[in-house]
PDB file of C-alpha atoms in Angstrom:
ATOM      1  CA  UNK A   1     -40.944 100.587 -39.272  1.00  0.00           C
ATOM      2  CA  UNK A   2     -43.982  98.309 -39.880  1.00  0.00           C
ATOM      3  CA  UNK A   3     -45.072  96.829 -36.975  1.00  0.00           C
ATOM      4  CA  UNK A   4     -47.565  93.789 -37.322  1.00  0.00           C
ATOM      5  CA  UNK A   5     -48.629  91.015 -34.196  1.00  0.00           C
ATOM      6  CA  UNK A   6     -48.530  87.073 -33.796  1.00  0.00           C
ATOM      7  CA  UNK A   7     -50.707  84.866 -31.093  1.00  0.00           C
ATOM      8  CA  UNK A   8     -48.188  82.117 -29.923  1.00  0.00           C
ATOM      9  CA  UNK A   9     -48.042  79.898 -27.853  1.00  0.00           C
ATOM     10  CA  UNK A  10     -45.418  80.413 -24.790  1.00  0.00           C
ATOM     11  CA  UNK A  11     -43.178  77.740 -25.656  1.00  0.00           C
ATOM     12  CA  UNK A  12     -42.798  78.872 -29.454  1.00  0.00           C
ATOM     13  CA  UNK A  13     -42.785  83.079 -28.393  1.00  0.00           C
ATOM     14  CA  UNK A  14     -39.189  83.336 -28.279  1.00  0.00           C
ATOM     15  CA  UNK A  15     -38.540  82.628 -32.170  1.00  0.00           C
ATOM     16  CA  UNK A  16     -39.629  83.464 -35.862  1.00  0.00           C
ATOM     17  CA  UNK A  17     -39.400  80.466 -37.517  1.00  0.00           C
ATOM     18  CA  UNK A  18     -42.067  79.109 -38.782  1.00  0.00           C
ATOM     19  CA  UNK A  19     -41.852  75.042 -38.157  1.00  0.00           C
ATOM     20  CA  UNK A  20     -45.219  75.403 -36.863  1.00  0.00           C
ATOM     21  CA  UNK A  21     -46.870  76.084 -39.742  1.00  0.00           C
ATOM     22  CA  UNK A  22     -44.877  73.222 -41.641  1.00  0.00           C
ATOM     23  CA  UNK A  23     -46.309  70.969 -39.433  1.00  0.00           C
ATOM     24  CA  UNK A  24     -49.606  70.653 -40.629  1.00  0.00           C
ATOM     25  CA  UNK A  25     -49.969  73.524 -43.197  1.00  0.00           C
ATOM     26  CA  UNK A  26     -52.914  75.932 -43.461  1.00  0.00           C
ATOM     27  CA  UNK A  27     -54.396  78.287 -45.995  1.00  0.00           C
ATOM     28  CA  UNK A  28     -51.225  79.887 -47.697  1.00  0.00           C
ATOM     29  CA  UNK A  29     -48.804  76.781 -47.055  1.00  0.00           C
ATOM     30  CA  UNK A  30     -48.817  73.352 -47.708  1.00  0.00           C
ATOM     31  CA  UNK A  31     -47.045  70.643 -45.027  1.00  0.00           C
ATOM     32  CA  UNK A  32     -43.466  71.101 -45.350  1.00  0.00           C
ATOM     33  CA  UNK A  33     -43.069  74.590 -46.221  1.00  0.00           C
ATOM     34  CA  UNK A  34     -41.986  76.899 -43.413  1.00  0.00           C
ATOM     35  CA  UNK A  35     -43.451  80.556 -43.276  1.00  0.00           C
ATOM     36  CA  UNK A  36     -44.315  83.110 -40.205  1.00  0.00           C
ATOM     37  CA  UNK A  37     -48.211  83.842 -40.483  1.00  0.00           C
ATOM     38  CA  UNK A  38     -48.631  87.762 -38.766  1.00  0.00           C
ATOM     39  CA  UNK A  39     -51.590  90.348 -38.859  1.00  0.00           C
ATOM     40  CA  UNK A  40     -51.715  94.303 -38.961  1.00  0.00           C
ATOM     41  CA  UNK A  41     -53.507  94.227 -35.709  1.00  0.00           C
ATOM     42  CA  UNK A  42     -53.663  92.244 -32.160  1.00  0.00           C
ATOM     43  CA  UNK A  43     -57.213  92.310 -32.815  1.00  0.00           C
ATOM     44  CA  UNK A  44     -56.760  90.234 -36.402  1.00  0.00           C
ATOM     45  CA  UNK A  45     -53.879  88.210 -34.628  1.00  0.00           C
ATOM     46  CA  UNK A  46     -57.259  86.976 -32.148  1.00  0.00           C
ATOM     47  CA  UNK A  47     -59.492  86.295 -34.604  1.00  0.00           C
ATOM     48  CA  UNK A  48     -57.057  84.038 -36.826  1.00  0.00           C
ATOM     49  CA  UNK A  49     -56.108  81.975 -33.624  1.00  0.00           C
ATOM     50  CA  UNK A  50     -59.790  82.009 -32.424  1.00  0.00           C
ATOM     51  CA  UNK A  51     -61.739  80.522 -35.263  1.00  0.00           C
ATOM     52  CA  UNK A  52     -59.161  77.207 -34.848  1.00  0.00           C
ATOM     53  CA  UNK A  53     -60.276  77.538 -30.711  1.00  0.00           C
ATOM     54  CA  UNK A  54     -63.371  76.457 -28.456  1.00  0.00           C
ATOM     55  CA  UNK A  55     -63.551  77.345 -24.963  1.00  0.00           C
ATOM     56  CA  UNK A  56     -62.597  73.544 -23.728  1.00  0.00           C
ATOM     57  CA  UNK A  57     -59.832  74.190 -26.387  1.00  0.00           C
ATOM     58  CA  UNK A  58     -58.477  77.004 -24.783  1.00  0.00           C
ATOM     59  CA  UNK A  59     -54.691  76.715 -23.914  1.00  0.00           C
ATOM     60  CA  UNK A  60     -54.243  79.742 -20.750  1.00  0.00           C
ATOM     61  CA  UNK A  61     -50.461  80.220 -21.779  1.00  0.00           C
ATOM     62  CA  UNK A  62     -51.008  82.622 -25.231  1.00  0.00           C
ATOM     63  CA  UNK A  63     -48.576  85.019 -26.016  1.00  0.00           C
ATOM     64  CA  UNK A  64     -49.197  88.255 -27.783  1.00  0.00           C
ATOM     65  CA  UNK A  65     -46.031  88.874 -30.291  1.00  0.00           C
ATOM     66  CA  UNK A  66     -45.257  92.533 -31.100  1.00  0.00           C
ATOM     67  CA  UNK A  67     -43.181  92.030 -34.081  1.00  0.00           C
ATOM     68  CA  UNK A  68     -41.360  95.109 -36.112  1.00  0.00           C
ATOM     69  CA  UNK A  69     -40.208  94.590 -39.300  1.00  0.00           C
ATOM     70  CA  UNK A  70     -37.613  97.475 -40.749  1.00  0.00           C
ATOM     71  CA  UNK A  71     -37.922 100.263 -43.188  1.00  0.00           C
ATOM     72  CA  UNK A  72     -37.020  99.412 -46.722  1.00  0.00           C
ATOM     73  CA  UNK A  73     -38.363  95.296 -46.577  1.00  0.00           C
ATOM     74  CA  UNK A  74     -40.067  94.330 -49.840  1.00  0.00           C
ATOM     75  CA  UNK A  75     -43.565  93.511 -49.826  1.00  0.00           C
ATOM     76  CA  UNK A  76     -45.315  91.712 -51.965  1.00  0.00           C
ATOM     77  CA  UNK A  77     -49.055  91.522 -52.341  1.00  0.00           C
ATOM     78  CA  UNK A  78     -52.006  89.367 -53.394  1.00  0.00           C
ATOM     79  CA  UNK A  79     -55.077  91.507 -54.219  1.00  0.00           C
ATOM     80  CA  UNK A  80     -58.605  89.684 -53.731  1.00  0.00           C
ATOM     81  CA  UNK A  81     -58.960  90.111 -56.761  1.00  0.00           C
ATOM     82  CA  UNK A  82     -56.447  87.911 -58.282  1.00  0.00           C
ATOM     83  CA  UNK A  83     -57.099  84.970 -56.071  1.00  0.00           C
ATOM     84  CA  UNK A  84     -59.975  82.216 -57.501  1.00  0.00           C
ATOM     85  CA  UNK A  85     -63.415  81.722 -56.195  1.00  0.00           C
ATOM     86  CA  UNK A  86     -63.566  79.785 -52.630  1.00  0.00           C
ATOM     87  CA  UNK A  87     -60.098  81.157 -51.637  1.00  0.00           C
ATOM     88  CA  UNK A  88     -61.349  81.592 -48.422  1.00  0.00           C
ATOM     89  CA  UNK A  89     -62.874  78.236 -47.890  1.00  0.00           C
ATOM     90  CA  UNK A  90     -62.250  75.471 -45.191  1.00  0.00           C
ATOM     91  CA  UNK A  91     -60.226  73.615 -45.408  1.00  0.00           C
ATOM     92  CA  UNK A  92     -57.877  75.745 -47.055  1.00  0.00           C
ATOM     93  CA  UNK A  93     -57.729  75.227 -51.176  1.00  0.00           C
ATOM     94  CA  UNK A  94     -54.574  74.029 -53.051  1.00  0.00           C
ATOM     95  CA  UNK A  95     -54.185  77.466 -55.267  1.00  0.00           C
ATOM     96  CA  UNK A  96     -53.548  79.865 -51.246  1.00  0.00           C
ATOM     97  CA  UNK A  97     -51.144  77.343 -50.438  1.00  0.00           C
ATOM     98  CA  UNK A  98     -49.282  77.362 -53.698  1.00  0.00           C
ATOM     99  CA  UNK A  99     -49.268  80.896 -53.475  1.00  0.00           C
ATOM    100  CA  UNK A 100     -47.546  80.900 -50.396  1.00  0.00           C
ATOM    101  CA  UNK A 101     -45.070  77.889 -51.117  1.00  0.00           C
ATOM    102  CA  UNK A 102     -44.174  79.542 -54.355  1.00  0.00           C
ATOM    103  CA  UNK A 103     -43.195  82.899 -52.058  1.00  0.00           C
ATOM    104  CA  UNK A 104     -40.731  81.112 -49.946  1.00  0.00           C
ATOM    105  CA  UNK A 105     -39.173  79.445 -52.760  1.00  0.00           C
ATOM    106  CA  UNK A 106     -38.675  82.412 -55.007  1.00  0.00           C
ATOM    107  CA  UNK A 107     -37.327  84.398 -51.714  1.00  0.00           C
ATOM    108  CA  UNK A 108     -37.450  87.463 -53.844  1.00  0.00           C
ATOM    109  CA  UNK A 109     -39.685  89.145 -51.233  1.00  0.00           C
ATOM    110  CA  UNK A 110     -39.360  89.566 -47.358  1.00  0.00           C
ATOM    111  CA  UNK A 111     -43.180  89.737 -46.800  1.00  0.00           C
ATOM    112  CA  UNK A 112     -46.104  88.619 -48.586  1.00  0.00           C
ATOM    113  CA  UNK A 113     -49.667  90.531 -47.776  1.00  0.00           C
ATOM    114  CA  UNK A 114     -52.751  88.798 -48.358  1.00  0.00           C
ATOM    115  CA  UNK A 115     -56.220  89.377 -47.185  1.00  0.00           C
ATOM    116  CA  UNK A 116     -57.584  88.006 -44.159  1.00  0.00           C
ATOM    117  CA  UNK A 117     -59.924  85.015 -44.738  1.00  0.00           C
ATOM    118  CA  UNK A 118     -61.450  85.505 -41.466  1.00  0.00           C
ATOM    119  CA  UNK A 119     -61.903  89.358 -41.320  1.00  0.00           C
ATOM    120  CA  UNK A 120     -62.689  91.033 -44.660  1.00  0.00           C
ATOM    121  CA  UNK A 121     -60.967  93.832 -45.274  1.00  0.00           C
ATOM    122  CA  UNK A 122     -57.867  93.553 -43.189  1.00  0.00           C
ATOM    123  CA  UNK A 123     -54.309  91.913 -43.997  1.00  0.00           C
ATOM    124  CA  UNK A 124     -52.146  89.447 -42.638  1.00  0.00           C
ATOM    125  CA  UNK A 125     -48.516  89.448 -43.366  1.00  0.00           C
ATOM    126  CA  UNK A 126     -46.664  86.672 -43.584  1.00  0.00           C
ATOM    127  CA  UNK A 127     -42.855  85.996 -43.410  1.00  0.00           C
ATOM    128  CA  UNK A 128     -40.268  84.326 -45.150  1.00  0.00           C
ATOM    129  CA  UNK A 129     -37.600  82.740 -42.409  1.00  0.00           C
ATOM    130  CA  UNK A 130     -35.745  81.480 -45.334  1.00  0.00           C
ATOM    131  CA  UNK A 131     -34.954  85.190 -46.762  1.00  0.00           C
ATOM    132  CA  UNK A 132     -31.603  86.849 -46.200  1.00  0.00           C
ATOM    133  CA  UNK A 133     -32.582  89.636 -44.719  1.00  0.00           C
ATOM    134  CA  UNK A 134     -35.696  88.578 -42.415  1.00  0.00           C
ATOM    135  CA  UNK A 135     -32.562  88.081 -39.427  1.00  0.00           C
ATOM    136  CA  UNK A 136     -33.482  92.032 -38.925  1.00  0.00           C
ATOM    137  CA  UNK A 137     -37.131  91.350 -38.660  1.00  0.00           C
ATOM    138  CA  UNK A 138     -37.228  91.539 -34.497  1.00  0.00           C
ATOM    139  CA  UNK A 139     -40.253  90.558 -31.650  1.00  0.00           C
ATOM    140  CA  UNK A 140     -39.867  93.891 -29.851  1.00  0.00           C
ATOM    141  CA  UNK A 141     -42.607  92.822 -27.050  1.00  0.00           C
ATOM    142  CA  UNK A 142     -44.744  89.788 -25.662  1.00  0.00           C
ATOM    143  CA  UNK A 143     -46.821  89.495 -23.321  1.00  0.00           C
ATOM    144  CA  UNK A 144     -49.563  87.225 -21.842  1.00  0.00           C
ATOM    145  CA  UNK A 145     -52.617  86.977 -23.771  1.00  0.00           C
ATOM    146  CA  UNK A 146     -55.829  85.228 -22.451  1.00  0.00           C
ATOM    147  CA  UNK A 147     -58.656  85.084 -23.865  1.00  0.00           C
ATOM    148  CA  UNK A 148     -62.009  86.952 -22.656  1.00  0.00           C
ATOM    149  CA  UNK A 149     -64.154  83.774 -22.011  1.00  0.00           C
ATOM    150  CA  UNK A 150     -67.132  85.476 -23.603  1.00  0.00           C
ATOM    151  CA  UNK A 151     -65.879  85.213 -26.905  1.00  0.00           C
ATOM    152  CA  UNK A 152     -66.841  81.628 -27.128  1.00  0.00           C
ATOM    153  CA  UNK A 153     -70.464  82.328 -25.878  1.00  0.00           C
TER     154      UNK A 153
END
């Protein structure tokens, strides 16, 4: 079992569905296409939500999603080194979100690991909601997550 973590807000902690992300889109989705954005640690999870965040932006009512996904799940995964120059940019660039859009489409994979713009070196994982077997992917635990106030100092 792989275990990997999601910040969430309470009202969306109950689910794996990925609507929010199709709302707007973000770096490895375009508006439209639903996929569950996760990282390897709770620590990567904070970072991803925080650089979004200011202190007046702060909602209090975070969730921390432990989220286990099962033995045996394929995995695909995008090397730094095959993504182009500026990848990591802001706003997010066209060839990320393709990447990602292209993922859900193909549903050949459960998971698709790509490096974190944010953190270099570390992974998120993101989910496909639309793949057959991602109904075994489970949250296992959530809890309450606030934010240490110093962080935005």
């Amino acid at each position: 079992m792989m275990k990997v973590f999601r910040l969430s807000r309470k009202k969306y902690a109950a689910e794996l569905s990925g609507k929010g992300a199709a709302k707007s889109g973000n770096r490895w989705n375009s508006k439209g296409t639903e996929i569950i954005y996760t990282a390897e640690s709770r620590a990567l999870a904070m970072a991803e939500v925080m650089v979004h965040l200011s202190l007046p932006m702060l909602p209090a009512d975070y969730m921390m999603l432990e989220i286990e996904i099962p033995d045996g799940m394929l995995v695909k995964e995008i090397a730094r080194a095959d993504l182009e120059e500026g990848w990591n940019n802001h706003p997010p660039s066209i060839h990320t979100q393709r990447i990602g859009d292209q993922f859900i489409r193909e549903k050949g994979y459960n998971i698709l690991r790509v490096p974190s713009a944010v953190v270099p070196g570390d992974f998120n994982y993101l989910i496909n909601p639309h793949h057959t077997e991602s109904k075994e992917i489970k949250i296992i635990n959530s809890r309450p997550f606030p934010f240490d106030e110093r962080l935005f100092h």
